[in-house]
Amino acid sequence: MSSTTKIEPLGAVRERVLATLRQEIIAGRLRPGDRLVERELADRFGVSRVPVREAIRALVAEGFVHFETPRRTVVRRLTPNDVRELFELREALEVYAAGLAASKATPADLAEVEELLERAAVATEAGDAEVITDVNSRLHDRIVAMAGNSLLIAALEPVAGRLRWMTRRNEEWPQLLVEHRELYEAIASGDPERARAHALTHVRTNYRSTVRQLFEDAE
């Protein structure tokens, strides 16, 4: 009796490799300056070099890695200007999103955010950096979704991964939890102005913490 082996489509292989490498960069398992070698990655994933090459090109486009030379690809070292530009964009879009969310949030929306806050509290107590990063990113994604503006979501999508990568460096987790709870309460109040004010304070505080973790503490 013959059997057939299911062949994974090339696009699916590329996405699997891309998602894994992206998460390893965000989580810090691949660090700035680390080299990505096609042959080694192809052997590791058990795939040809074609999907690996395509995944690396996607990471370049997303701003996670860059070509030091035509033959040498490494994880990017973030600069103060990189952080400043991304947080300026985040401030403009997320503050706006918070105001819209306050005027549009449903009880179901708010319940989802409450659940995320509970998960964040458990992870913060445990000091689980990866879960904290994931849950906090989901919380911000949920607030943007609550704004109900598809163009706003589309504008943030290309930089969402890089923002997550940067904010992962901010390890002032108890303070983040306090700020997220305050932001939730402002949105739940239904007052757009209050929600925007809390979102602005949160983004700017997070910016200062991220800069401190990335640059000042490394000196």
PDB file of C-alpha atoms in Angstrom:
ATOM      1  CA  MET A   1       0.000   0.000   0.000  1.00  0.00           C
ATOM      2  CA  SER A   2       1.530   3.269  -1.095  1.00  0.00           C
ATOM      3  CA  SER A   3       1.476   6.444   0.945  1.00  0.00           C
ATOM      4  CA  THR A   4       1.938  10.031  -0.063  1.00  0.00           C
ATOM      5  CA  THR A   5       3.903  12.678   1.766  1.00  0.00           C
ATOM      6  CA  LYS A   6       2.221  16.013   2.067  1.00  0.00           C
ATOM      7  CA  ILE A   7       4.456  18.702   0.606  1.00  0.00           C
ATOM      8  CA  GLU A   8       4.366  22.053   2.387  1.00  0.00           C
ATOM      9  CA  PRO A   9       3.815  24.896  -0.102  1.00  0.00           C
ATOM     10  CA  LEU A  10       6.816  27.167  -0.594  1.00  0.00           C
ATOM     11  CA  GLY A  11       4.871  30.175   0.648  1.00  0.00           C
ATOM     12  CA  ALA A  12       3.936  28.373   3.857  1.00  0.00           C
ATOM     13  CA  VAL A  13       7.565  27.356   4.427  1.00  0.00           C
ATOM     14  CA  ARG A  14       8.665  30.955   3.938  1.00  0.00           C
ATOM     15  CA  GLU A  15       6.070  32.228   6.418  1.00  0.00           C
ATOM     16  CA  ARG A  16       7.055  29.609   8.989  1.00  0.00           C
ATOM     17  CA  VAL A  17      10.733  30.516   8.752  1.00  0.00           C
ATOM     18  CA  LEU A  18       9.944  34.234   8.748  1.00  0.00           C
ATOM     19  CA  ALA A  19       7.656  34.024  11.801  1.00  0.00           C
ATOM     20  CA  THR A  20      10.227  32.015  13.766  1.00  0.00           C
ATOM     21  CA  LEU A  21      13.141  34.320  12.979  1.00  0.00           C
ATOM     22  CA  ARG A  22      11.065  37.429  13.653  1.00  0.00           C
ATOM     23  CA  GLN A  23      10.020  36.109  17.054  1.00  0.00           C
ATOM     24  CA  GLU A  24      13.594  35.139  17.928  1.00  0.00           C
ATOM     25  CA  ILE A  25      14.734  38.693  17.169  1.00  0.00           C
ATOM     26  CA  ILE A  26      11.901  40.245  19.174  1.00  0.00           C
ATOM     27  CA  ALA A  27      12.546  37.925  22.124  1.00  0.00           C
ATOM     28  CA  GLY A  28      16.291  38.619  22.047  1.00  0.00           C
ATOM     29  CA  ARG A  29      17.398  35.101  21.137  1.00  0.00           C
ATOM     30  CA  LEU A  30      18.873  36.617  17.989  1.00  0.00           C
ATOM     31  CA  ARG A  31      20.692  39.744  19.092  1.00  0.00           C
ATOM     32  CA  PRO A  32      21.829  42.885  17.249  1.00  0.00           C
ATOM     33  CA  GLY A  33      24.887  42.043  15.196  1.00  0.00           C
ATOM     34  CA  ASP A  34      24.106  38.310  14.991  1.00  0.00           C
ATOM     35  CA  ARG A  35      24.595  36.947  11.488  1.00  0.00           C
ATOM     36  CA  LEU A  36      21.903  35.143   9.486  1.00  0.00           C
ATOM     37  CA  VAL A  37      23.505  32.561   7.196  1.00  0.00           C
ATOM     38  CA  GLU A  38      21.240  31.029   4.560  1.00  0.00           C
ATOM     39  CA  ARG A  39      22.920  27.623   4.518  1.00  0.00           C
ATOM     40  CA  GLU A  40      22.883  27.252   8.305  1.00  0.00           C
ATOM     41  CA  LEU A  41      19.252  28.334   8.574  1.00  0.00           C
ATOM     42  CA  ALA A  42      18.199  26.016   5.750  1.00  0.00           C
ATOM     43  CA  ASP A  43      19.831  23.087   7.566  1.00  0.00           C
ATOM     44  CA  ARG A  44      18.250  24.109  10.864  1.00  0.00           C
ATOM     45  CA  PHE A  45      14.724  24.324   9.438  1.00  0.00           C
ATOM     46  CA  GLY A  46      15.160  21.358   7.123  1.00  0.00           C
ATOM     47  CA  VAL A  47      14.240  23.366   4.037  1.00  0.00           C
ATOM     48  CA  SER A  48      15.876  24.624   0.861  1.00  0.00           C
ATOM     49  CA  ARG A  49      17.684  27.946   0.787  1.00  0.00           C
ATOM     50  CA  VAL A  50      14.965  29.602  -1.327  1.00  0.00           C
ATOM     51  CA  PRO A  51      12.356  30.160   1.446  1.00  0.00           C
ATOM     52  CA  VAL A  52      15.144  31.155   3.838  1.00  0.00           C
ATOM     53  CA  ARG A  53      16.392  33.748   1.361  1.00  0.00           C
ATOM     54  CA  GLU A  54      12.860  35.097   0.923  1.00  0.00           C
ATOM     55  CA  ALA A  55      12.318  35.215   4.691  1.00  0.00           C
ATOM     56  CA  ILE A  56      15.541  37.178   5.159  1.00  0.00           C
ATOM     57  CA  ARG A  57      14.484  39.660   2.480  1.00  0.00           C
ATOM     58  CA  ALA A  58      11.169  40.115   4.286  1.00  0.00           C
ATOM     59  CA  LEU A  59      13.027  40.771   7.557  1.00  0.00           C
ATOM     60  CA  VAL A  60      15.106  43.403   5.768  1.00  0.00           C
ATOM     61  CA  ALA A  61      11.919  45.078   4.512  1.00  0.00           C
ATOM     62  CA  GLU A  62      10.437  44.979   8.029  1.00  0.00           C
ATOM     63  CA  GLY A  63      13.552  46.652   9.465  1.00  0.00           C
ATOM     64  CA  PHE A  64      14.799  43.774  11.610  1.00  0.00           C
ATOM     65  CA  VAL A  65      17.960  42.904   9.678  1.00  0.00           C
ATOM     66  CA  HIS A  66      20.165  44.531   7.074  1.00  0.00           C
ATOM     67  CA  PHE A  67      22.908  43.656   4.629  1.00  0.00           C
ATOM     68  CA  GLU A  68      26.269  44.741   6.044  1.00  0.00           C
ATOM     69  CA  THR A  69      27.790  43.535   2.774  1.00  0.00           C
ATOM     70  CA  PRO A  70      26.213  41.705  -0.189  1.00  0.00           C
ATOM     71  CA  ARG A  71      27.197  38.421   1.499  1.00  0.00           C
ATOM     72  CA  ARG A  72      26.692  39.284   5.158  1.00  0.00           C
ATOM     73  CA  THR A  73      23.251  39.774   6.722  1.00  0.00           C
ATOM     74  CA  VAL A  74      22.964  40.699  10.403  1.00  0.00           C
ATOM     75  CA  VAL A  75      20.321  41.703  12.928  1.00  0.00           C
ATOM     76  CA  ARG A  76      20.134  45.495  13.005  1.00  0.00           C
ATOM     77  CA  ARG A  77      21.576  47.534  15.825  1.00  0.00           C
ATOM     78  CA  LEU A  78      18.924  50.060  16.765  1.00  0.00           C
ATOM     79  CA  THR A  79      19.907  53.716  16.851  1.00  0.00           C
ATOM     80  CA  PRO A  80      18.359  56.520  18.897  1.00  0.00           C
ATOM     81  CA  ASN A  81      16.908  57.910  15.664  1.00  0.00           C
ATOM     82  CA  ASP A  82      15.228  54.557  14.898  1.00  0.00           C
ATOM     83  CA  VAL A  83      13.526  54.627  18.287  1.00  0.00           C
ATOM     84  CA  ARG A  84      12.542  58.284  18.072  1.00  0.00           C
ATOM     85  CA  GLU A  85      10.953  57.949  14.641  1.00  0.00           C
ATOM     86  CA  LEU A  86       8.938  54.877  15.543  1.00  0.00           C
ATOM     87  CA  PHE A  87       7.680  56.338  18.794  1.00  0.00           C
ATOM     88  CA  GLU A  88       6.670  59.547  17.016  1.00  0.00           C
ATOM     89  CA  LEU A  89       4.531  57.454  14.701  1.00  0.00           C
ATOM     90  CA  ARG A  90       3.204  55.395  17.594  1.00  0.00           C
ATOM     91  CA  GLU A  91       2.274  58.554  19.493  1.00  0.00           C
ATOM     92  CA  ALA A  92       0.344  60.007  16.573  1.00  0.00           C
ATOM     93  CA  LEU A  93      -1.592  56.825  15.804  1.00  0.00           C
ATOM     94  CA  GLU A  94      -2.131  55.195  19.194  1.00  0.00           C
ATOM     95  CA  VAL A  95      -3.237  58.372  20.923  1.00  0.00           C
ATOM     96  CA  TYR A  96      -5.782  58.897  18.174  1.00  0.00           C
ATOM     97  CA  ALA A  97      -6.857  55.256  18.444  1.00  0.00           C
ATOM     98  CA  ALA A  98      -7.408  55.532  22.196  1.00  0.00           C
ATOM     99  CA  GLY A  99      -9.794  58.451  21.717  1.00  0.00           C
ATOM    100  CA  LEU A 100     -11.787  56.546  19.122  1.00  0.00           C
ATOM    101  CA  ALA A 101     -11.817  53.425  21.296  1.00  0.00           C
ATOM    102  CA  ALA A 102     -13.282  55.386  24.195  1.00  0.00           C
ATOM    103  CA  SER A 103     -16.201  56.475  22.048  1.00  0.00           C
ATOM    104  CA  LYS A 104     -16.787  53.097  20.374  1.00  0.00           C
ATOM    105  CA  ALA A 105     -15.841  50.347  22.850  1.00  0.00           C
ATOM    106  CA  THR A 106     -18.511  47.744  23.552  1.00  0.00           C
ATOM    107  CA  PRO A 107     -18.843  45.730  26.790  1.00  0.00           C
ATOM    108  CA  ALA A 108     -17.397  42.743  24.913  1.00  0.00           C
ATOM    109  CA  ASP A 109     -14.380  44.827  23.829  1.00  0.00           C
ATOM    110  CA  LEU A 110     -13.740  45.968  27.384  1.00  0.00           C
ATOM    111  CA  ALA A 111     -14.079  42.433  28.712  1.00  0.00           C
ATOM    112  CA  GLU A 112     -11.353  41.294  26.298  1.00  0.00           C
ATOM    113  CA  VAL A 113      -9.025  44.025  27.540  1.00  0.00           C
ATOM    114  CA  GLU A 114      -9.785  43.114  31.159  1.00  0.00           C
ATOM    115  CA  GLU A 115      -8.833  39.512  30.411  1.00  0.00           C
ATOM    116  CA  LEU A 116      -5.557  40.637  28.838  1.00  0.00           C
ATOM    117  CA  LEU A 117      -4.805  42.776  31.893  1.00  0.00           C
ATOM    118  CA  GLU A 118      -5.364  39.771  34.147  1.00  0.00           C
ATOM    119  CA  ARG A 119      -2.964  37.704  32.052  1.00  0.00           C
ATOM    120  CA  ALA A 120      -0.433  40.565  32.131  1.00  0.00           C
ATOM    121  CA  ALA A 121      -0.682  40.717  35.923  1.00  0.00           C
ATOM    122  CA  VAL A 122       0.036  36.982  36.255  1.00  0.00           C
ATOM    123  CA  ALA A 123       2.990  37.206  33.846  1.00  0.00           C
ATOM    124  CA  THR A 124       4.338  40.295  35.627  1.00  0.00           C
ATOM    125  CA  GLU A 125       4.208  38.506  38.966  1.00  0.00           C
ATOM    126  CA  ALA A 126       6.089  35.587  37.413  1.00  0.00           C
ATOM    127  CA  GLY A 127       8.584  37.841  35.620  1.00  0.00           C
ATOM    128  CA  ASP A 128       7.857  36.093  32.321  1.00  0.00           C
ATOM    129  CA  ALA A 129       9.259  38.545  29.781  1.00  0.00           C
ATOM    130  CA  GLU A 130       8.054  36.727  26.674  1.00  0.00           C
ATOM    131  CA  VAL A 131       4.457  36.422  27.876  1.00  0.00           C
ATOM    132  CA  ILE A 132       4.445  40.029  29.118  1.00  0.00           C
ATOM    133  CA  THR A 133       5.619  41.246  25.710  1.00  0.00           C
ATOM    134  CA  ASP A 134       3.055  39.142  23.884  1.00  0.00           C
ATOM    135  CA  VAL A 135       0.110  40.115  26.103  1.00  0.00           C
ATOM    136  CA  ASN A 136       0.999  43.810  26.146  1.00  0.00           C
ATOM    137  CA  SER A 137       1.262  43.819  22.352  1.00  0.00           C
ATOM    138  CA  ARG A 138      -2.125  42.113  22.103  1.00  0.00           C
ATOM    139  CA  LEU A 139      -3.582  44.716  24.440  1.00  0.00           C
ATOM    140  CA  HIS A 140      -2.413  47.569  22.237  1.00  0.00           C
ATOM    141  CA  ASP A 141      -3.626  45.729  19.139  1.00  0.00           C
ATOM    142  CA  ARG A 142      -7.023  45.308  20.788  1.00  0.00           C
ATOM    143  CA  ILE A 143      -7.278  49.036  21.542  1.00  0.00           C
ATOM    144  CA  VAL A 144      -6.428  49.899  17.940  1.00  0.00           C
ATOM    145  CA  ALA A 145      -9.036  47.386  16.747  1.00  0.00           C
ATOM    146  CA  MET A 146     -11.601  48.950  19.077  1.00  0.00           C
ATOM    147  CA  ALA A 147     -11.074  52.249  17.271  1.00  0.00           C
ATOM    148  CA  GLY A 148     -12.850  50.697  14.305  1.00  0.00           C
ATOM    149  CA  ASN A 149     -10.703  52.366  11.650  1.00  0.00           C
ATOM    150  CA  SER A 150      -9.232  49.988   9.067  1.00  0.00           C
ATOM    151  CA  LEU A 151      -6.820  52.607   7.701  1.00  0.00           C
ATOM    152  CA  LEU A 152      -5.431  53.155  11.194  1.00  0.00           C
ATOM    153  CA  ILE A 153      -4.807  49.433  11.558  1.00  0.00           C
ATOM    154  CA  ALA A 154      -3.143  49.322   8.129  1.00  0.00           C
ATOM    155  CA  ALA A 155      -0.889  52.267   9.017  1.00  0.00           C
ATOM    156  CA  LEU A 156       0.430  50.537  12.147  1.00  0.00           C
ATOM    157  CA  GLU A 157       0.822  47.065  10.663  1.00  0.00           C
ATOM    158  CA  PRO A 158       4.166  47.612   8.860  1.00  0.00           C
ATOM    159  CA  VAL A 159       5.878  48.817  12.051  1.00  0.00           C
ATOM    160  CA  ALA A 160       4.086  46.678  14.642  1.00  0.00           C
ATOM    161  CA  GLY A 161       6.890  44.129  14.782  1.00  0.00           C
ATOM    162  CA  ARG A 162       9.615  46.719  15.223  1.00  0.00           C
ATOM    163  CA  LEU A 163       7.638  48.459  17.961  1.00  0.00           C
ATOM    164  CA  ARG A 164       7.262  45.143  19.750  1.00  0.00           C
ATOM    165  CA  TRP A 165      11.012  44.548  19.357  1.00  0.00           C
ATOM    166  CA  MET A 166      11.834  47.911  20.909  1.00  0.00           C
ATOM    167  CA  THR A 167       9.317  47.802  23.736  1.00  0.00           C
ATOM    168  CA  ARG A 168      10.546  44.310  24.649  1.00  0.00           C
ATOM    169  CA  ARG A 169      13.630  46.085  26.012  1.00  0.00           C
ATOM    170  CA  ASN A 170      11.508  47.982  28.521  1.00  0.00           C
ATOM    171  CA  GLU A 171      11.589  45.736  31.587  1.00  0.00           C
ATOM    172  CA  GLU A 172       9.808  48.114  33.960  1.00  0.00           C
ATOM    173  CA  TRP A 173       6.929  45.644  33.966  1.00  0.00           C
ATOM    174  CA  PRO A 174       5.025  46.648  37.130  1.00  0.00           C
ATOM    175  CA  GLN A 175       4.917  50.250  35.907  1.00  0.00           C
ATOM    176  CA  LEU A 176       3.696  49.100  32.493  1.00  0.00           C
ATOM    177  CA  LEU A 177       0.889  47.168  34.162  1.00  0.00           C
ATOM    178  CA  VAL A 178      -0.171  50.256  36.130  1.00  0.00           C
ATOM    179  CA  GLU A 179      -0.150  52.391  32.970  1.00  0.00           C
ATOM    180  CA  HIS A 180      -2.177  49.836  31.020  1.00  0.00           C
ATOM    181  CA  ARG A 181      -4.773  49.619  33.765  1.00  0.00           C
ATOM    182  CA  GLU A 182      -5.073  53.403  33.836  1.00  0.00           C
ATOM    183  CA  LEU A 183      -5.404  53.480  30.051  1.00  0.00           C
ATOM    184  CA  TYR A 184      -8.101  50.815  30.184  1.00  0.00           C
ATOM    185  CA  GLU A 185     -10.030  52.766  32.832  1.00  0.00           C
ATOM    186  CA  ALA A 186      -9.808  55.919  30.731  1.00  0.00           C
ATOM    187  CA  ILE A 187     -11.172  54.118  27.677  1.00  0.00           C
ATOM    188  CA  ALA A 188     -13.874  52.389  29.731  1.00  0.00           C
ATOM    189  CA  SER A 189     -14.992  55.795  31.023  1.00  0.00           C
ATOM    190  CA  GLY A 190     -16.145  56.686  27.520  1.00  0.00           C
ATOM    191  CA  ASP A 191     -14.272  60.007  27.666  1.00  0.00           C
ATOM    192  CA  PRO A 192     -12.143  60.377  24.496  1.00  0.00           C
ATOM    193  CA  GLU A 193     -10.134  63.304  25.861  1.00  0.00           C
ATOM    194  CA  ARG A 194      -9.213  61.387  29.019  1.00  0.00           C
ATOM    195  CA  ALA A 195      -8.278  58.327  26.955  1.00  0.00           C
ATOM    196  CA  ARG A 196      -6.039  60.372  24.636  1.00  0.00           C
ATOM    197  CA  ALA A 197      -4.319  62.006  27.601  1.00  0.00           C
ATOM    198  CA  HIS A 198      -3.520  58.662  29.227  1.00  0.00           C
ATOM    199  CA  ALA A 199      -2.366  57.184  25.916  1.00  0.00           C
ATOM    200  CA  LEU A 200      -0.037  60.138  25.331  1.00  0.00           C
ATOM    201  CA  THR A 201       1.471  59.842  28.807  1.00  0.00           C
ATOM    202  CA  HIS A 202       1.909  56.092  28.359  1.00  0.00           C
ATOM    203  CA  VAL A 203       3.634  56.321  24.968  1.00  0.00           C
ATOM    204  CA  ARG A 204       6.015  59.058  26.128  1.00  0.00           C
ATOM    205  CA  THR A 205       6.857  57.235  29.364  1.00  0.00           C
ATOM    206  CA  ASN A 206       7.462  54.049  27.396  1.00  0.00           C
ATOM    207  CA  TYR A 207       9.692  55.947  24.983  1.00  0.00           C
ATOM    208  CA  ARG A 208      11.894  57.253  27.811  1.00  0.00           C
ATOM    209  CA  SER A 209      12.113  53.797  29.385  1.00  0.00           C
ATOM    210  CA  THR A 210      12.994  52.165  26.079  1.00  0.00           C
ATOM    211  CA  VAL A 211      15.737  54.700  25.347  1.00  0.00           C
ATOM    212  CA  ARG A 212      17.141  54.189  28.839  1.00  0.00           C
ATOM    213  CA  GLN A 213      17.175  50.397  28.464  1.00  0.00           C
ATOM    214  CA  LEU A 214      18.643  50.431  24.950  1.00  0.00           C
ATOM    215  CA  PHE A 215      21.270  53.131  25.240  1.00  0.00           C
ATOM    216  CA  GLU A 216      21.852  54.663  28.647  1.00  0.00           C
ATOM    217  CA  ASP A 217      22.034  51.395  30.638  1.00  0.00           C
ATOM    218  CA  ALA A 218      24.340  49.915  27.997  1.00  0.00           C
ATOM    219  CA  GLU A 219      26.973  52.610  28.447  1.00  0.00           C
TER     220      GLU A 219
END
